[in-house]
PDB file of C-alpha atoms in Angstrom:
ATOM      1  CA  MET A   1     -21.678 -35.663   6.890  1.00 50.00           C
ATOM      2  CA  SER A   2     -21.043 -34.362   3.208  1.00 71.00           C
ATOM      3  CA  ASN A   3     -23.557 -33.023   0.996  1.00 76.00           C
ATOM      4  CA  GLU A   4     -23.591 -36.297  -1.158  1.00 82.00           C
ATOM      5  CA  LEU A   5     -24.340 -38.639   2.058  1.00 83.00           C
ATOM      6  CA  LEU A   6     -26.845 -36.652   3.190  1.00 81.00           C
ATOM      7  CA  ASP A   7     -28.365 -36.321  -0.529  1.00 84.00           C
ATOM      8  CA  THR A   8     -28.029 -40.407  -0.897  1.00 87.00           C
ATOM      9  CA  GLU A   9     -29.713 -40.524   2.900  1.00 85.00           C
ATOM     10  CA  ILE A  10     -32.704 -38.240   2.406  1.00 83.00           C
ATOM     11  CA  LYS A  11     -33.392 -40.198  -0.994  1.00 85.00           C
ATOM     12  CA  ARG A  12     -33.258 -43.154   0.840  1.00 86.00           C
ATOM     13  CA  LEU A  13     -35.442 -42.071   3.994  1.00 83.00           C
ATOM     14  CA  PHE A  14     -38.452 -40.925   0.995  1.00 81.00           C
ATOM     15  CA  ARG A  15     -38.348 -44.105  -0.710  1.00 85.00           C
ATOM     16  CA  GLU A  16     -38.659 -45.513   2.631  1.00 82.00           C
ATOM     17  CA  LEU A  17     -41.586 -42.935   3.881  1.00 78.00           C
ATOM     18  CA  GLU A  18     -43.376 -43.935   0.642  1.00 82.00           C
ATOM     19  CA  SER A  19     -43.479 -47.910   1.742  1.00 81.00           C
ATOM     20  CA  LYS A  20     -44.774 -47.027   5.017  1.00 79.00           C
ATOM     21  CA  THR A  21     -48.717 -45.958   6.015  1.00 78.00           C
ATOM     22  CA  PRO A  22     -49.419 -42.725   6.913  1.00 82.00           C
ATOM     23  CA  GLY A  23     -50.158 -41.872  10.111  1.00 80.00           C
ATOM     24  CA  SER A  24     -47.868 -44.815  11.889  1.00 84.00           C
ATOM     25  CA  LYS A  25     -45.438 -44.519  14.666  1.00 85.00           C
ATOM     26  CA  GLU A  26     -42.569 -45.624  11.773  1.00 83.00           C
ATOM     27  CA  TYR A  27     -44.386 -43.181   9.131  1.00 83.00           C
ATOM     28  CA  ASN A  28     -43.919 -40.470  11.769  1.00 86.00           C
ATOM     29  CA  ASP A  29     -40.288 -41.474  12.958  1.00 86.00           C
ATOM     30  CA  VAL A  30     -38.844 -41.539   9.274  1.00 84.00           C
ATOM     31  CA  GLN A  31     -40.902 -38.055   8.688  1.00 86.00           C
ATOM     32  CA  ASP A  32     -38.779 -36.637  11.742  1.00 87.00           C
ATOM     33  CA  CYS A  33     -35.372 -38.079  10.636  1.00 86.00           C
ATOM     34  CA  LEU A  34     -36.253 -36.627   7.482  1.00 86.00           C
ATOM     35  CA  ASN A  35     -37.434 -33.262   8.800  1.00 88.00           C
ATOM     36  CA  ILE A  36     -33.957 -33.228  10.445  1.00 89.00           C
ATOM     37  CA  LEU A  37     -31.527 -34.513   7.673  1.00 87.00           C
ATOM     38  CA  TYR A  38     -33.043 -32.007   5.262  1.00 88.00           C
ATOM     39  CA  LYS A  39     -32.445 -29.245   7.609  1.00 90.00           C
ATOM     40  CA  LEU A  40     -28.813 -30.043   8.384  1.00 88.00           C
ATOM     41  CA  LYS A  41     -28.638 -29.991   4.190  1.00 88.00           C
ATOM     42  CA  LEU A  42     -29.811 -26.635   4.406  1.00 89.00           C
ATOM     43  CA  GLU A  43     -27.664 -25.514   7.061  1.00 90.00           C
ATOM     44  CA  GLU A  44     -24.681 -26.956   4.868  1.00 89.00           C
ATOM     45  CA  ASP A  45     -25.667 -25.450   1.771  1.00 88.00           C
ATOM     46  CA  LYS A  46     -25.769 -22.379   3.785  1.00 92.00           C
ATOM     47  CA  ASN A  47     -22.408 -22.822   5.461  1.00 90.00           C
ATOM     48  CA  HIS A  48     -21.088 -23.325   2.084  1.00 89.00           C
ATOM     49  CA  GLU A  49     -22.536 -20.466   0.500  1.00 92.00           C
ATOM     50  CA  ASN A  50     -21.000 -18.154   3.273  1.00 93.00           C
ATOM     51  CA  ALA A  51     -17.776 -20.062   2.902  1.00 92.00           C
ATOM     52  CA  GLU A  52     -17.673 -19.089  -0.534  1.00 93.00           C
ATOM     53  CA  ILE A  53     -18.653 -15.389   0.010  1.00 93.00           C
ATOM     54  CA  GLN A  54     -15.951 -15.240   2.640  1.00 93.00           C
ATOM     55  CA  ARG A  55     -13.554 -16.524   0.519  1.00 93.00           C
ATOM     56  CA  GLN A  56     -14.199 -14.342  -2.317  1.00 93.00           C
ATOM     57  CA  LYS A  57     -13.982 -11.082  -0.045  1.00 92.00           C
ATOM     58  CA  ASN A  58     -10.608 -12.107   1.299  1.00 91.00           C
ATOM     59  CA  GLU A  59      -9.843 -12.303  -2.149  1.00 91.00           C
ATOM     60  CA  ASP A  60     -10.922  -8.971  -2.852  1.00 89.00           C
ATOM     61  CA  ASP A  61      -9.152  -7.828   0.370  1.00 89.00           C
ATOM     62  CA  LYS A  62      -5.758  -9.045  -0.863  1.00 91.00           C
ATOM     63  CA  GLU A  63      -6.477  -7.619  -4.435  1.00 91.00           C
ATOM     64  CA  TYR A  64      -7.270  -4.352  -2.559  1.00 90.00           C
ATOM     65  CA  GLN A  65      -3.974  -4.716  -0.335  1.00 90.00           C
ATOM     66  CA  ASN A  66      -1.802  -5.459  -3.320  1.00 90.00           C
ATOM     67  CA  ARG A  67      -3.098  -2.270  -5.294  1.00 91.00           C
ATOM     68  CA  ASP A  68      -2.637  -0.197  -2.198  1.00 90.00           C
ATOM     69  CA  ILE A  69       1.132  -1.801  -1.457  1.00 92.00           C
ATOM     70  CA  ASP A  70       1.700  -0.615  -5.221  1.00 91.00           C
ATOM     71  CA  LEU A  71       0.683   2.695  -5.089  1.00 92.00           C
ATOM     72  CA  LYS A  72       2.418   2.867  -1.779  1.00 93.00           C
ATOM     73  CA  GLU A  73       5.820   2.164  -3.723  1.00 92.00           C
ATOM     74  CA  GLN A  74       4.941   4.227  -6.299  1.00 92.00           C
ATOM     75  CA  GLN A  75       4.532   7.478  -4.027  1.00 92.00           C
ATOM     76  CA  ILE A  76       7.794   6.370  -2.369  1.00 92.00           C
ATOM     77  CA  GLN A  77       9.615   6.292  -5.566  1.00 89.00           C
ATOM     78  CA  GLU A  78       8.221   9.707  -6.833  1.00 89.00           C
ATOM     79  CA  ASN A  79       9.293  10.812  -3.172  1.00 92.00           C
ATOM     80  CA  LYS A  80      12.570   9.488  -3.531  1.00 93.00           C
ATOM     81  CA  ALA A  81      13.184  11.699  -7.184  1.00 89.00           C
ATOM     82  CA  PHE A  82      11.530  14.942  -5.297  1.00 92.00           C
ATOM     83  CA  ASN A  83      14.340  14.333  -2.559  1.00 93.00           C
ATOM     84  CA  TRP A  84      17.263  13.822  -4.587  1.00 93.00           C
ATOM     85  CA  LEU A  85      16.047  16.848  -6.780  1.00 93.00           C
ATOM     86  CA  ARG A  86      15.749  18.873  -3.235  1.00 93.00           C
ATOM     87  CA  PHE A  87      19.168  17.555  -2.606  1.00 94.00           C
ATOM     88  CA  GLY A  88      20.781  18.632  -5.226  1.00 93.00           C
ATOM     89  CA  VAL A  89      19.272  21.907  -5.226  1.00 92.00           C
ATOM     90  CA  ASP A  90      20.588  22.491  -1.193  1.00 91.00           C
ATOM     91  CA  VAL A  91      23.730  21.530  -2.314  1.00 91.00           C
ATOM     92  CA  ALA A  92      23.934  24.098  -5.149  1.00 89.00           C
ATOM     93  CA  GLY A  93      22.349  26.288  -2.991  1.00 88.00           C
ATOM     94  CA  ILE A  94      25.562  25.984  -0.987  1.00 88.00           C
ATOM     95  CA  ALA A  95      28.396  25.586  -3.517  1.00 88.00           C
ATOM     96  CA  LEU A  96      27.330  28.203  -5.707  1.00 87.00           C
ATOM     97  CA  PRO A  97      28.055  31.252  -3.313  1.00 83.00           C
ATOM     98  CA  LEU A  98      31.005  29.355  -2.122  1.00 85.00           C
ATOM     99  CA  ILE A  99      32.467  29.172  -5.698  1.00 86.00           C
ATOM    100  CA  PHE A 100      31.635  32.481  -6.711  1.00 82.00           C
ATOM    101  CA  CYS A 101      33.194  33.739  -3.060  1.00 78.00           C
ATOM    102  CA  ARG A 102      36.532  31.883  -3.943  1.00 79.00           C
ATOM    103  CA  LYS A 103      36.787  32.948  -7.870  1.00 79.00           C
ATOM    104  CA  THR A 104      35.811  36.494  -6.589  1.00 75.00           C
ATOM    105  CA  TRP A 105      38.329  36.340  -3.648  1.00 72.00           C
ATOM    106  CA  ARG A 106      40.951  34.595  -6.183  1.00 71.00           C
ATOM    107  CA  GLU A 107      40.327  37.938  -8.530  1.00 71.00           C
ATOM    108  CA  GLY A 108      40.720  40.305  -5.967  1.00 64.00           C
ATOM    109  CA  LEU A 109      44.172  38.680  -5.088  1.00 60.00           C
ATOM    110  CA  LYS A 110      45.308  38.857  -8.273  1.00 61.00           C
ATOM    111  CA  ILE A 111      44.167  42.716  -8.750  1.00 58.00           C
ATOM    112  CA  GLU A 112      46.003  43.068  -5.134  1.00 57.00           C
ATOM    113  CA  LYS A 113      49.352  41.577  -6.693  1.00 55.00           C
ATOM    114  CA  LEU A 114      49.426  43.845  -9.625  1.00 54.00           C
ATOM    115  CA  ASP A 115      48.823  47.048  -7.269  1.00 49.00           C
ATOM    116  CA  GLN A 116      45.397  47.710  -9.142  1.00 52.00           C
ATOM    117  CA  PHE A 117      42.442  48.301  -7.122  1.00 49.00           C
ATOM    118  CA  ILE A 118      38.974  47.913  -8.584  1.00 51.00           C
ATOM    119  CA  GLY A 119      37.536  50.831  -9.933  1.00 55.00           C
ATOM    120  CA  SER A 120      35.573  52.460  -7.438  1.00 55.00           C
ATOM    121  CA  PRO A 121      35.800  52.181  -3.619  1.00 63.00           C
ATOM    122  CA  SER A 122      32.611  50.771  -2.981  1.00 59.00           C
ATOM    123  CA  ALA A 123      33.312  47.778  -5.239  1.00 58.00           C
ATOM    124  CA  LYS A 124      36.866  47.338  -3.134  1.00 61.00           C
ATOM    125  CA  ASN A 125      34.424  47.150  -0.330  1.00 65.00           C
ATOM    126  CA  ALA A 126      32.014  44.945  -1.587  1.00 64.00           C
ATOM    127  CA  LEU A 127      34.376  42.170  -2.332  1.00 62.00           C
ATOM    128  CA  LYS A 128      34.925  41.934   1.386  1.00 66.00           C
ATOM    129  CA  PHE A 129      31.106  40.950   1.324  1.00 66.00           C
ATOM    130  CA  PHE A 130      31.931  37.920  -0.599  1.00 63.00           C
ATOM    131  CA  THR A 131      34.371  36.156   1.334  1.00 60.00           C
ATOM    132  CA  PRO A 132      32.602  33.619   3.764  1.00 60.00           C
ATOM    133  CA  TRP A 133      35.117  33.529   6.504  1.00 60.00           C
ATOM    134  CA  ARG A 134      35.545  37.159   7.124  1.00 54.00           C
ATOM    135  CA  LYS A 135      34.977  38.221  10.609  1.00 56.00           C
ATOM    136  CA  LYS A 136      31.968  40.451  11.622  1.00 51.00           C
TER     137      LYS A 136
END
């Protein structure tokens, strides 16, 4: 029964109870019905309040989950930026020594073509260590 129907039925039974004489069988029957309907009304109100509390809790949980998802997306974006930065540093760590070795090697070839040598023998030998494809 809906809450409105319970209210109208309780009011009707109260009016009927006023017309009955106290202590009679009809009075006790109406009083029992009234007690049952009032208990049903209290249960209905309690269920309605519990449903409202549960609905509010579900909304709060959804809001919390949405904030959690937003926070995770923000962390992913920050991690993506750091990953790209780390990738750039790794590429530079590989490419810069290779570029330096290549330039040094080419300069060494130019010096050898002119039949000139680097000033000291230790500097000449150090040039060998800059070539990445040298045999150990």
